Amino acid sequence: MIVPRLIERKRDGDKLTSSEWLELIHGYSAGDVPDYQMSALLMAVFFRGMTRTETDALTDAMLSSGARLDLSDMAIPRLDKHSTGGVGDKVSLVLAPLIAELGVAVPMMSGRGLGHTGGTLDKLESIPGFRTDLSLAAARAQLDRIGCALIGQTAEIAPADRKLYALRDATGTVEAIPLISASIMSKKLAEGLTGLVLDIKSGSGAFLPELDREIELAKTMIELGADRGCPVVALVTAMDRPLGDACGNAMEVREAIEFLRGHSPEDLAAVTYALGAEMLQLAGVATTHQDAQLQMREAISSGRAAERFRAIVAAQGGDPRVVDDLSLLPSSPLRAEFRASRDGIVQRVEPRAIGHGVVALGGGRRTMHDVVDPAVGFDIMVKPNATVTEGDVIAIIHAADDAGVAIGHSVLDAAISIGDAPVDVLPLVSHRITSDAVEQLQ
Amino acid sequence: MIVPRLIERKRDGDKLTSSEWLELIHGYSAGDVPDYQMSALLMAVFFRGMTRTETDALTDAMLSSGARLDLSDMAIPRLDKHSTGGVGDKVSLVLAPLIAELGVAVPMMSGRGLGHTGGTLDKLESIPGFRTDLSLAAARAQLDRIGCALIGQTAEIAPADRKLYALRDATGTVEAIPLISASIMSKKLAEGLTGLVLDIKSGSGAFLPELDREIELAKTMIELGADRGCPVVALVTAMDRPLGDACGNAMEVREAIEFLRGHSPEDLAAVTYALGAEMLQLAGVATTHQDAQLQMREAISSGRAAERFRAIVAAQGGDPRVVDDLSLLPSSPLRAEFRASRDGIVQRVEPRAIGHGVVALGGGRRTMHDVVDPAVGFDIMVKPNATVTEGDVIAIIHAADDAGVAIGHSVLDAAISIGDAPVDVLPLVSHRITSDAVEQLQ
């Protein structure tokens, strides 16, 4: 295998064979293929795409680069939810304890910040002491005990994907359907699931702002799952504005805990319950969507879901008192108000600009080895179509220093626009996609 | 500067500003921008191209990343020749001593193997003891003393280009006009030249097999030179078959020394003298093409050019006895004959396949850090339109081991084809390009 020749072939529109993909990915995983060759290949894939056979080969190569969770002897269903990545998306932090509380094992494996979107691992690690680097054996023991483990990809699981994920983030090669599909499914297939729900983000803040490409992405993952014994259902949800109010690692944990204690922004609740209902039905725990909704709301209002989260935090080395005392989460030294510049109606809260803004504040990665500041971010108190008056505080900037505050202001100036007329926004949940059909919901 | 954002912008068809290119290139040179980001950016450039303003900025950024040779106080003209890279191209090894012997200073800065083509530095370093890592001060002193220095890019000269050159080689991002132009011109402009002759290879073995792209490349470099006070003339020469017989580092040095001693394959002599004549006329040393040819042939036949090469080898730490005793050059442990498989007329000797074959034998680089075996390669004794009889020895494989011999056979099987009818080949020198015109010669 002469890697520059393979890169040239892909670059020039040729397809690589399954054994070439296997050799490339295992070689990359072993360190024999360097980052700089892989990133050039990924950029060529961005421009040239991959055939279904190539995507299959890439998925299997990444899956076989590591170990799997064997949960086949567990008596209860095993479900996970995966999002294609959004801004302000703290749904996983709520759903994991909530669904586990309702009798479904949730072996949730998450990633780190990628592109302009946040990562669940980075968010969890803002809880003092919280460890996501559990071994598979430890995760299995925790699943048996409390029905949920929130883990990262350790060296054991799809190590090739883990390396690629970080590399793509740093090299502008995130937004390619075959790479996204293979990355997600190689991890999910290693979790020993009996079912998977996908949250496919749509709109300007999604990886793939065009809806038809989003649906292509969902179908690719549904097929990859179906061929490998894991039924998958996907919902398309809105990412033309941030989800919920908080954007930034610790701030999003705070909002998730408030949700588990019974207080959530409407949009976050709607998306979370819709995805949770699909999980509970796929698991056979709920018979209808309404049944699922009632079970979830009861688990929240009774405090049981928050208790489950406390157990998970404690099991993974975190300080369980954060569930009751949010001041134990990291907070930024500086907070600055951002005010409406005029009377009017909010037109846009541009999630991509907000996401890049969190990175600019230090809350995300520019290169693979950057350290994330958990405390920084934005609290945005308005949504598109909100009526505002000049001088209203519409957002709070959480920054590490004065330079961060200045960056935050310029980010929000660009991201939030105010006009005179109401605007169209995407429905919170627009489509439901299964292996049989694409159903429009709203 | 958030590098992944710059990569994404270039990827999506936007152009980067001059200051962004400057910051990227100086950052890459300083190690702040890692290889894996630069290779992804280069692949995006491959697909998207660069504007003339971007190419100017890239050239100036690479030039300003290091020092320059200041030769402005030298009384004699300073000329260099640069080839876009071919297979079997040992013209520089002959021209440097030959032109220096005729009263022109030749501060020749060369590169290493890139893609399927060899590099003059790798060839020179096959001479026992020969050092190409002269400081600029040492090169200047040697130019004053013997009129020629054959140097590599040390850390002093265009260090950003040096790093990029090696990276492109390993990442399938060689064949892009703005990258080739800026790479060549940033080095040449650092040499303090009063003129430059370009050897633009055309045909299947050239970086850019399409002639119109070759001419675009030449024009880009001519403009870059003209804007910066260095007149440039380009010849388009044939690279639809290897130049001369030898392909491989030490083997090519051997053929160059034989040329300096008065014996050369016809094709190699024709191309070398054509390029040399342009140098001598640009320097004002010869008044006409015929005058230049006579001066060069006299310098060869008198032995003066070979003597000048001996002086250069000695000055740069090499064993000057190689000029008289070719057995002092590295030679491979195994040599195997390759025979014609049938009677007929040679149709193709495919240079790209031969060049990749030399790499496969160990004589070139697959990644930036590979060590080159100087001894391996091919001696190919036939050209297209040669008449051969089944069983004729038409090539010799020089290999390190039996595996290399087997590789060599399969390379030559694929690279050399024999048929029944004569074939068209490219003229050895087809076009002459100046800032005014593109003139067809044959």
PDB file of N, CA and C in Angstrom, chain A residues 1-5 7-8 10-12 32 34-37 39-41 43-44 46-48 115-116 167 169-175 352 356 359-360 365-369, chain B residues 1-5 7-8 10-12 32 34-37 39-41 43-44 46-48 115-116 167 169-175 352 356 359-360 365-369:
ATOM      1  N   MET A   1       0.842  -1.200   0.000  1.00  0.00           N
ATOM      2  CA  MET A   1       0.000   0.000   0.000  1.00  0.00           C
ATOM      3  C   MET A   1       0.876   1.248   0.000  1.00  0.00           C
ATOM      4  N   ILE A   2       0.826   2.024  -1.092  1.00  0.00           N
ATOM      5  CA  ILE A   2       1.542   3.303  -1.148  1.00  0.00           C
ATOM      6  C   ILE A   2       0.472   4.379  -0.953  1.00  0.00           C
ATOM      7  N   VAL A   3       0.448   4.948   0.252  1.00  0.00           N
ATOM      8  CA  VAL A   3      -0.674   5.814   0.622  1.00  0.00           C
ATOM      9  C   VAL A   3      -0.842   7.006  -0.328  1.00  0.00           C
ATOM     10  N   PRO A   4       0.245   7.713  -0.710  1.00  0.00           N
ATOM     11  CA  PRO A   4       0.015   8.843  -1.620  1.00  0.00           C
ATOM     12  C   PRO A   4      -0.681   8.425  -2.922  1.00  0.00           C
ATOM     13  N   ARG A   5      -0.443   7.197  -3.374  1.00  0.00           N
ATOM     14  CA  ARG A   5      -1.123   6.740  -4.598  1.00  0.00           C
ATOM     15  C   ARG A   5      -2.612   6.546  -4.335  1.00  0.00           C
ATOM     16  N   ILE A   7      -4.367   8.154  -2.108  1.00  0.00           N
ATOM     17  CA  ILE A   7      -4.928   9.511  -2.008  1.00  0.00           C
ATOM     18  C   ILE A   7      -5.169  10.073  -3.413  1.00  0.00           C
ATOM     19  N   GLU A   8      -4.176   9.916  -4.291  1.00  0.00           N
ATOM     20  CA  GLU A   8      -4.322  10.438  -5.653  1.00  0.00           C
ATOM     21  C   GLU A   8      -5.499   9.784  -6.371  1.00  0.00           C
ATOM     22  N   LYS A  10      -8.238   8.447  -5.053  1.00  0.00           N
ATOM     23  CA  LYS A  10      -9.492   8.982  -4.508  1.00  0.00           C
ATOM     24  C   LYS A  10      -9.699  10.405  -5.014  1.00  0.00           C
ATOM     25  N   ARG A  11      -8.635  11.193  -4.974  1.00  0.00           N
ATOM     26  CA  ARG A  11      -8.676  12.579  -5.451  1.00  0.00           C
ATOM     27  C   ARG A  11      -9.164  12.656  -6.903  1.00  0.00           C
ATOM     28  N   ASP A  12      -8.736  11.682  -7.714  1.00  0.00           N
ATOM     29  CA  ASP A  12      -9.052  11.739  -9.136  1.00  0.00           C
ATOM     30  C   ASP A  12     -10.357  11.029  -9.476  1.00  0.00           C
ATOM     31  N   ASP A  32       0.696   3.873  11.569  1.00  0.00           N
ATOM     32  CA  ASP A  32       1.544   3.700  10.388  1.00  0.00           C
ATOM     33  C   ASP A  32       1.178   4.669   9.268  1.00  0.00           C
ATOM     34  N   PRO A  34       0.189   8.386   8.745  1.00  0.00           N
ATOM     35  CA  PRO A  34       0.195   9.606   9.578  1.00  0.00           C
ATOM     36  C   PRO A  34      -1.044  10.482   9.368  1.00  0.00           C
ATOM     37  N   ASP A  35      -1.305  11.339  10.348  1.00  0.00           N
ATOM     38  CA  ASP A  35      -2.436  12.266  10.295  1.00  0.00           C
ATOM     39  C   ASP A  35      -2.468  13.068   9.000  1.00  0.00           C
ATOM     40  N   TYR A  36      -1.280  13.518   8.550  1.00  0.00           N
ATOM     41  CA  TYR A  36      -1.284  14.437   7.408  1.00  0.00           C
ATOM     42  C   TYR A  36      -1.703  13.751   6.121  1.00  0.00           C
ATOM     43  N   GLN A  37      -1.490  12.434   6.042  1.00  0.00           N
ATOM     44  CA  GLN A  37      -1.993  11.728   4.863  1.00  0.00           C
ATOM     45  C   GLN A  37      -3.487  11.485   4.987  1.00  0.00           C
ATOM     46  N   SER A  39      -5.706  13.246   6.612  1.00  0.00           N
ATOM     47  CA  SER A  39      -6.512  14.461   6.447  1.00  0.00           C
ATOM     48  C   SER A  39      -6.617  14.852   4.972  1.00  0.00           C
ATOM     49  N   ALA A  40      -5.554  14.620   4.205  1.00  0.00           N
ATOM     50  CA  ALA A  40      -5.630  14.899   2.764  1.00  0.00           C
ATOM     51  C   ALA A  40      -6.623  13.944   2.102  1.00  0.00           C
ATOM     52  N   LEU A  41      -6.600  12.672   2.510  1.00  0.00           N
ATOM     53  CA  LEU A  41      -7.550  11.699   1.969  1.00  0.00           C
ATOM     54  C   LEU A  41      -8.984  12.094   2.320  1.00  0.00           C
ATOM     55  N   MET A  43     -10.149  15.051   2.875  1.00  0.00           N
ATOM     56  CA  MET A  43     -10.573  16.186   2.068  1.00  0.00           C
ATOM     57  C   MET A  43     -10.923  15.726   0.650  1.00  0.00           C
ATOM     58  N   ALA A  44     -10.166  14.765   0.123  1.00  0.00           N
ATOM     59  CA  ALA A  44     -10.517  14.218  -1.191  1.00  0.00           C
ATOM     60  C   ALA A  44     -11.881  13.524  -1.124  1.00  0.00           C
ATOM     61  N   PHE A  46     -14.267  14.359   0.880  1.00  0.00           N
ATOM     62  CA  PHE A  46     -15.249  15.446   0.932  1.00  0.00           C
ATOM     63  C   PHE A  46     -15.679  15.849  -0.479  1.00  0.00           C
ATOM     64  N   PHE A  47     -14.717  15.977  -1.388  1.00  0.00           N
ATOM     65  CA  PHE A  47     -15.037  16.422  -2.742  1.00  0.00           C
ATOM     66  C   PHE A  47     -15.579  15.294  -3.612  1.00  0.00           C
ATOM     67  N   ARG A  48     -15.127  14.068  -3.389  1.00  0.00           N
ATOM     68  CA  ARG A  48     -15.479  12.967  -4.298  1.00  0.00           C
ATOM     69  C   ARG A  48     -16.558  12.041  -3.777  1.00  0.00           C
ATOM     70  N   GLY A 115     -16.203  20.562  15.014  1.00  0.00           N
ATOM     71  CA  GLY A 115     -16.648  21.717  14.242  1.00  0.00           C
ATOM     72  C   GLY A 115     -17.249  22.762  15.167  1.00  0.00           C
ATOM     73  N   HIS A 116     -18.395  23.298  14.783  1.00  0.00           N
ATOM     74  CA  HIS A 116     -19.016  24.351  15.589  1.00  0.00           C
ATOM     75  C   HIS A 116     -19.925  23.777  16.668  1.00  0.00           C
ATOM     76  N   LEU A 167      -9.386  14.295  14.156  1.00  0.00           N
ATOM     77  CA  LEU A 167      -8.685  14.839  12.984  1.00  0.00           C
ATOM     78  C   LEU A 167      -9.634  15.634  12.095  1.00  0.00           C
ATOM     79  N   ASP A 169     -12.311  17.172  12.922  1.00  0.00           N
ATOM     80  CA  ASP A 169     -12.643  18.412  13.612  1.00  0.00           C
ATOM     81  C   ASP A 169     -11.622  19.507  13.310  1.00  0.00           C
ATOM     82  N   ALA A 170     -10.371  19.111  13.232  1.00  0.00           N
ATOM     83  CA  ALA A 170      -9.280  20.091  13.108  1.00  0.00           C
ATOM     84  C   ALA A 170      -8.914  20.383  11.660  1.00  0.00           C
ATOM     85  N   THR A 171      -9.558  19.715  10.705  1.00  0.00           N
ATOM     86  CA  THR A 171      -9.096  19.842   9.317  1.00  0.00           C
ATOM     87  C   THR A 171     -10.209  20.189   8.334  1.00  0.00           C
ATOM     88  N   GLY A 172     -11.338  20.671   8.839  1.00  0.00           N
ATOM     89  CA  GLY A 172     -12.393  21.092   7.919  1.00  0.00           C
ATOM     90  C   GLY A 172     -12.953  19.953   7.081  1.00  0.00           C
ATOM     91  N   THR A 173     -12.989  18.750   7.646  1.00  0.00           N
ATOM     92  CA  THR A 173     -13.498  17.604   6.874  1.00  0.00           C
ATOM     93  C   THR A 173     -14.629  16.910   7.622  1.00  0.00           C
ATOM     94  N   VAL A 174     -15.394  17.695   8.352  1.00  0.00           N
ATOM     95  CA  VAL A 174     -16.484  17.126   9.143  1.00  0.00           C
ATOM     96  C   VAL A 174     -17.691  16.794   8.268  1.00  0.00           C
ATOM     97  N   GLU A 175     -18.058  17.706   7.376  1.00  0.00           N
ATOM     98  CA  GLU A 175     -19.370  17.652   6.736  1.00  0.00           C
ATOM     99  C   GLU A 175     -19.405  16.765   5.500  1.00  0.00           C
ATOM    100  N   ARG A 352     -24.716  28.432  13.936  1.00  0.00           N
ATOM    101  CA  ARG A 352     -23.340  28.186  13.525  1.00  0.00           C
ATOM    102  C   ARG A 352     -22.421  29.291  14.068  1.00  0.00           C
ATOM    103  N   HIS A 356     -19.392  28.628  16.683  1.00  0.00           N
ATOM    104  CA  HIS A 356     -18.020  29.094  16.456  1.00  0.00           C
ATOM    105  C   HIS A 356     -17.623  30.094  17.536  1.00  0.00           C
ATOM    106  N   VAL A 359     -16.355  28.355  20.532  1.00  0.00           N
ATOM    107  CA  VAL A 359     -14.962  27.952  20.270  1.00  0.00           C
ATOM    108  C   VAL A 359     -14.031  29.154  20.453  1.00  0.00           C
ATOM    109  N   ALA A 360     -14.434  30.302  19.906  1.00  0.00           N
ATOM    110  CA  ALA A 360     -13.592  31.503  20.000  1.00  0.00           C
ATOM    111  C   ALA A 360     -13.393  31.943  21.452  1.00  0.00           C
ATOM    112  N   ARG A 365     -12.557  23.301  20.392  1.00  0.00           N
ATOM    113  CA  ARG A 365     -11.216  22.996  19.913  1.00  0.00           C
ATOM    114  C   ARG A 365     -10.929  23.587  18.542  1.00  0.00           C
ATOM    115  N   ARG A 366      -9.701  24.113  18.395  1.00  0.00           N
ATOM    116  CA  ARG A 366      -9.215  24.530  17.076  1.00  0.00           C
ATOM    117  C   ARG A 366      -8.262  23.492  16.507  1.00  0.00           C
ATOM    118  N   THR A 367      -7.477  22.856  17.369  1.00  0.00           N
ATOM    119  CA  THR A 367      -6.662  21.723  16.932  1.00  0.00           C
ATOM    120  C   THR A 367      -6.930  20.579  17.892  1.00  0.00           C
ATOM    121  N   MET A 368      -6.490  19.392  17.505  1.00  0.00           N
ATOM    122  CA  MET A 368      -6.823  18.176  18.230  1.00  0.00           C
ATOM    123  C   MET A 368      -6.425  18.229  19.704  1.00  0.00           C
ATOM    124  N   HIS A 369      -5.404  19.036  20.014  1.00  0.00           N
ATOM    125  CA  HIS A 369      -4.856  18.972  21.367  1.00  0.00           C
ATOM    126  C   HIS A 369      -5.255  20.148  22.249  1.00  0.00           C
TER     127      HIS A 369
ATOM    128  N   MET B   1      -6.716  33.729  14.003  1.00  0.00           N
ATOM    129  CA  MET B   1      -6.805  32.766  12.880  1.00  0.00           C
ATOM    130  C   MET B   1      -7.244  31.403  13.409  1.00  0.00           C
ATOM    131  N   ILE B   2      -8.442  30.959  12.992  1.00  0.00           N
ATOM    132  CA  ILE B   2      -8.912  29.626  13.358  1.00  0.00           C
ATOM    133  C   ILE B   2      -8.738  28.771  12.103  1.00  0.00           C
ATOM    134  N   VAL B   3      -7.703  27.938  12.103  1.00  0.00           N
ATOM    135  CA  VAL B   3      -7.308  27.257  10.871  1.00  0.00           C
ATOM    136  C   VAL B   3      -8.432  26.410  10.276  1.00  0.00           C
ATOM    137  N   PRO B   4      -9.160  25.615  11.078  1.00  0.00           N
ATOM    138  CA  PRO B   4     -10.229  24.822  10.452  1.00  0.00           C
ATOM    139  C   PRO B   4     -11.247  25.679   9.694  1.00  0.00           C
ATOM    140  N   ARG B   5     -11.477  26.906  10.176  1.00  0.00           N
ATOM    141  CA  ARG B   5     -12.417  27.793   9.475  1.00  0.00           C
ATOM    142  C   ARG B   5     -11.828  28.212   8.131  1.00  0.00           C
ATOM    143  N   ILE B   7      -9.687  26.512   6.357  1.00  0.00           N
ATOM    144  CA  ILE B   7      -9.763  25.328   5.493  1.00  0.00           C
ATOM    145  C   ILE B   7     -11.175  25.199   4.920  1.00  0.00           C
ATOM    146  N   GLU B   8     -12.174  25.347   5.784  1.00  0.00           N
ATOM    147  CA  GLU B   8     -13.561  25.228   5.316  1.00  0.00           C
ATOM    148  C   GLU B   8     -13.884  26.276   4.255  1.00  0.00           C
ATOM    149  N   LYS B  10     -11.799  27.790   2.162  1.00  0.00           N
ATOM    150  CA  LYS B  10     -11.141  27.415   0.905  1.00  0.00           C
ATOM    151  C   LYS B  10     -11.875  26.231   0.273  1.00  0.00           C
ATOM    152  N   ARG B  11     -12.227  25.268   1.104  1.00  0.00           N
ATOM    153  CA  ARG B  11     -12.967  24.080   0.648  1.00  0.00           C
ATOM    154  C   ARG B  11     -14.271  24.462  -0.046  1.00  0.00           C
ATOM    155  N   ASP B  12     -14.928  25.489   0.482  1.00  0.00           N
ATOM    156  CA  ASP B  12     -16.239  25.862  -0.045  1.00  0.00           C
ATOM    157  C   ASP B  12     -16.153  26.890  -1.164  1.00  0.00           C
ATOM    158  N   ASP B  32       3.296  26.084  14.243  1.00  0.00           N
ATOM    159  CA  ASP B  32       2.031  26.369  14.931  1.00  0.00           C
ATOM    160  C   ASP B  32       0.828  25.801  14.182  1.00  0.00           C
ATOM    161  N   PRO B  34      -0.248  22.625  12.226  1.00  0.00           N
ATOM    162  CA  PRO B  34       0.301  21.274  12.041  1.00  0.00           C
ATOM    163  C   PRO B  34       0.166  20.755  10.603  1.00  0.00           C
ATOM    164  N   ASP B  35       0.980  19.759  10.284  1.00  0.00           N
ATOM    165  CA  ASP B  35       0.958  19.131   8.964  1.00  0.00           C
ATOM    166  C   ASP B  35      -0.444  18.708   8.544  1.00  0.00           C
ATOM    167  N   TYR B  36      -1.202  18.132   9.506  1.00  0.00           N
ATOM    168  CA  TYR B  36      -2.485  17.554   9.106  1.00  0.00           C
ATOM    169  C   TYR B  36      -3.497  18.608   8.696  1.00  0.00           C
ATOM    170  N   GLN B  37      -3.343  19.832   9.218  1.00  0.00           N
ATOM    171  CA  GLN B  37      -4.226  20.902   8.743  1.00  0.00           C
ATOM    172  C   GLN B  37      -3.756  21.410   7.379  1.00  0.00           C
ATOM    173  N   SER B  39      -2.127  19.804   5.055  1.00  0.00           N
ATOM    174  CA  SER B  39      -2.389  18.865   3.948  1.00  0.00           C
ATOM    175  C   SER B  39      -3.860  18.890   3.544  1.00  0.00           C
ATOM    176  N   ALA B  40      -4.755  19.069   4.515  1.00  0.00           N
ATOM    177  CA  ALA B  40      -6.181  19.184   4.168  1.00  0.00           C
ATOM    178  C   ALA B  40      -6.423  20.463   3.360  1.00  0.00           C
ATOM    179  N   LEU B  41      -5.764  21.556   3.761  1.00  0.00           N
ATOM    180  CA  LEU B  41      -5.897  22.810   3.016  1.00  0.00           C
ATOM    181  C   LEU B  41      -5.359  22.650   1.591  1.00  0.00           C
ATOM    182  N   MET B  43      -5.213  19.966  -0.174  1.00  0.00           N
ATOM    183  CA  MET B  43      -6.146  19.180  -0.987  1.00  0.00           C
ATOM    184  C   MET B  43      -7.337  20.040  -1.414  1.00  0.00           C
ATOM    185  N   ALA B  44      -7.785  20.920  -0.527  1.00  0.00           N
ATOM    186  CA  ALA B  44      -8.865  21.839  -0.909  1.00  0.00           C
ATOM    187  C   ALA B  44      -8.386  22.765  -2.031  1.00  0.00           C
ATOM    188  N   PHE B  46      -6.177  21.978  -4.235  1.00  0.00           N
ATOM    189  CA  PHE B  46      -6.148  21.141  -5.440  1.00  0.00           C
ATOM    190  C   PHE B  46      -7.492  21.195  -6.153  1.00  0.00           C
ATOM    191  N   PHE B  47      -8.591  21.105  -5.392  1.00  0.00           N
ATOM    192  CA  PHE B  47      -9.917  21.087  -6.013  1.00  0.00           C
ATOM    193  C   PHE B  47     -10.399  22.489  -6.374  1.00  0.00           C
ATOM    194  N   ARG B  48     -10.024  23.496  -5.609  1.00  0.00           N
ATOM    195  CA  ARG B  48     -10.593  24.835  -5.796  1.00  0.00           C
ATOM    196  C   ARG B  48      -9.689  25.816  -6.528  1.00  0.00           C
ATOM    197  N   GLY B 115       6.479  13.007  -5.627  1.00  0.00           N
ATOM    198  CA  GLY B 115       5.585  12.184  -6.435  1.00  0.00           C
ATOM    199  C   GLY B 115       6.389  11.098  -7.134  1.00  0.00           C
ATOM    200  N   HIS B 116       6.135  10.931  -8.427  1.00  0.00           N
ATOM    201  CA  HIS B 116       6.826   9.865  -9.169  1.00  0.00           C
ATOM    202  C   HIS B 116       8.156  10.336  -9.740  1.00  0.00           C
ATOM    203  N   LEU B 167       5.609  17.712   2.343  1.00  0.00           N
ATOM    204  CA  LEU B 167       4.231  17.335   2.705  1.00  0.00           C
ATOM    205  C   LEU B 167       3.404  17.004   1.471  1.00  0.00           C
ATOM    206  N   ASP B 169       4.403  15.916  -1.348  1.00  0.00           N
ATOM    207  CA  ASP B 169       4.876  14.635  -1.886  1.00  0.00           C
ATOM    208  C   ASP B 169       4.168  13.464  -1.221  1.00  0.00           C
ATOM    209  N   ALA B 170       3.918  13.584   0.074  1.00  0.00           N
ATOM    210  CA  ALA B 170       3.382  12.464   0.855  1.00  0.00           C
ATOM    211  C   ALA B 170       1.864  12.464   0.919  1.00  0.00           C
ATOM    212  N   THR B 171       1.214  13.481   0.323  1.00  0.00           N
ATOM    213  CA  THR B 171      -0.238  13.597   0.539  1.00  0.00           C
ATOM    214  C   THR B 171      -1.031  13.741  -0.754  1.00  0.00           C
ATOM    215  N   GLY B 172      -0.423  13.400  -1.883  1.00  0.00           N
ATOM    216  CA  GLY B 172      -1.201  13.448  -3.128  1.00  0.00           C
ATOM    217  C   GLY B 172      -1.642  14.844  -3.507  1.00  0.00           C
ATOM    218  N   THR B 173      -0.850  15.855  -3.154  1.00  0.00           N
ATOM    219  CA  THR B 173      -1.241  17.240  -3.458  1.00  0.00           C
ATOM    220  C   THR B 173      -0.157  17.960  -4.255  1.00  0.00           C
ATOM    221  N   VAL B 174       0.532  17.191  -5.089  1.00  0.00           N
ATOM    222  CA  VAL B 174       1.618  17.767  -5.877  1.00  0.00           C
ATOM    223  C   VAL B 174       1.090  18.562  -7.070  1.00  0.00           C
ATOM    224  N   GLU B 175       0.136  17.990  -7.776  1.00  0.00           N
ATOM    225  CA  GLU B 175      -0.217  18.475  -9.118  1.00  0.00           C
ATOM    226  C   GLU B 175      -1.210  19.632  -9.094  1.00  0.00           C
ATOM    227  N   ARG B 352       5.552   7.612 -15.878  1.00  0.00           N
ATOM    228  CA  ARG B 352       4.928   7.664 -14.560  1.00  0.00           C
ATOM    229  C   ARG B 352       5.039   6.294 -13.875  1.00  0.00           C
ATOM    230  N   HIS B 356       7.080   5.634 -10.436  1.00  0.00           N
ATOM    231  CA  HIS B 356       6.489   4.969  -9.271  1.00  0.00           C
ATOM    232  C   HIS B 356       7.239   3.673  -8.987  1.00  0.00           C
ATOM    233  N   VAL B 359      10.214   4.320  -6.890  1.00  0.00           N
ATOM    234  CA  VAL B 359       9.764   4.475  -5.497  1.00  0.00           C
ATOM    235  C   VAL B 359       9.509   3.095  -4.881  1.00  0.00           C
ATOM    236  N   ALA B 360       8.834   2.224  -5.637  1.00  0.00           N
ATOM    237  CA  ALA B 360       8.512   0.878  -5.122  1.00  0.00           C
ATOM    238  C   ALA B 360       9.780   0.070  -4.831  1.00  0.00           C
ATOM    239  N   ARG B 365      10.345   8.360  -2.030  1.00  0.00           N
ATOM    240  CA  ARG B 365       9.684   8.474  -0.736  1.00  0.00           C
ATOM    241  C   ARG B 365       8.196   8.194  -0.809  1.00  0.00           C
ATOM    242  N   ARG B 366       7.693   7.465   0.218  1.00  0.00           N
ATOM    243  CA  ARG B 366       6.248   7.303   0.378  1.00  0.00           C
ATOM    244  C   ARG B 366       5.733   8.229   1.458  1.00  0.00           C
ATOM    245  N   THR B 367       6.517   8.457   2.494  1.00  0.00           N
ATOM    246  CA  THR B 367       6.164   9.464   3.492  1.00  0.00           C
ATOM    247  C   THR B 367       7.375  10.377   3.664  1.00  0.00           C
ATOM    248  N   MET B 368       7.151  11.500   4.332  1.00  0.00           N
ATOM    249  CA  MET B 368       8.170  12.537   4.432  1.00  0.00           C
ATOM    250  C   MET B 368       9.489  12.033   5.010  1.00  0.00           C
ATOM    251  N   HIS B 369       9.424  11.001   5.830  1.00  0.00           N
ATOM    252  CA  HIS B 369      10.618  10.620   6.576  1.00  0.00           C
ATOM    253  C   HIS B 369      11.305   9.374   6.019  1.00  0.00           C
TER     254      HIS B 369
END
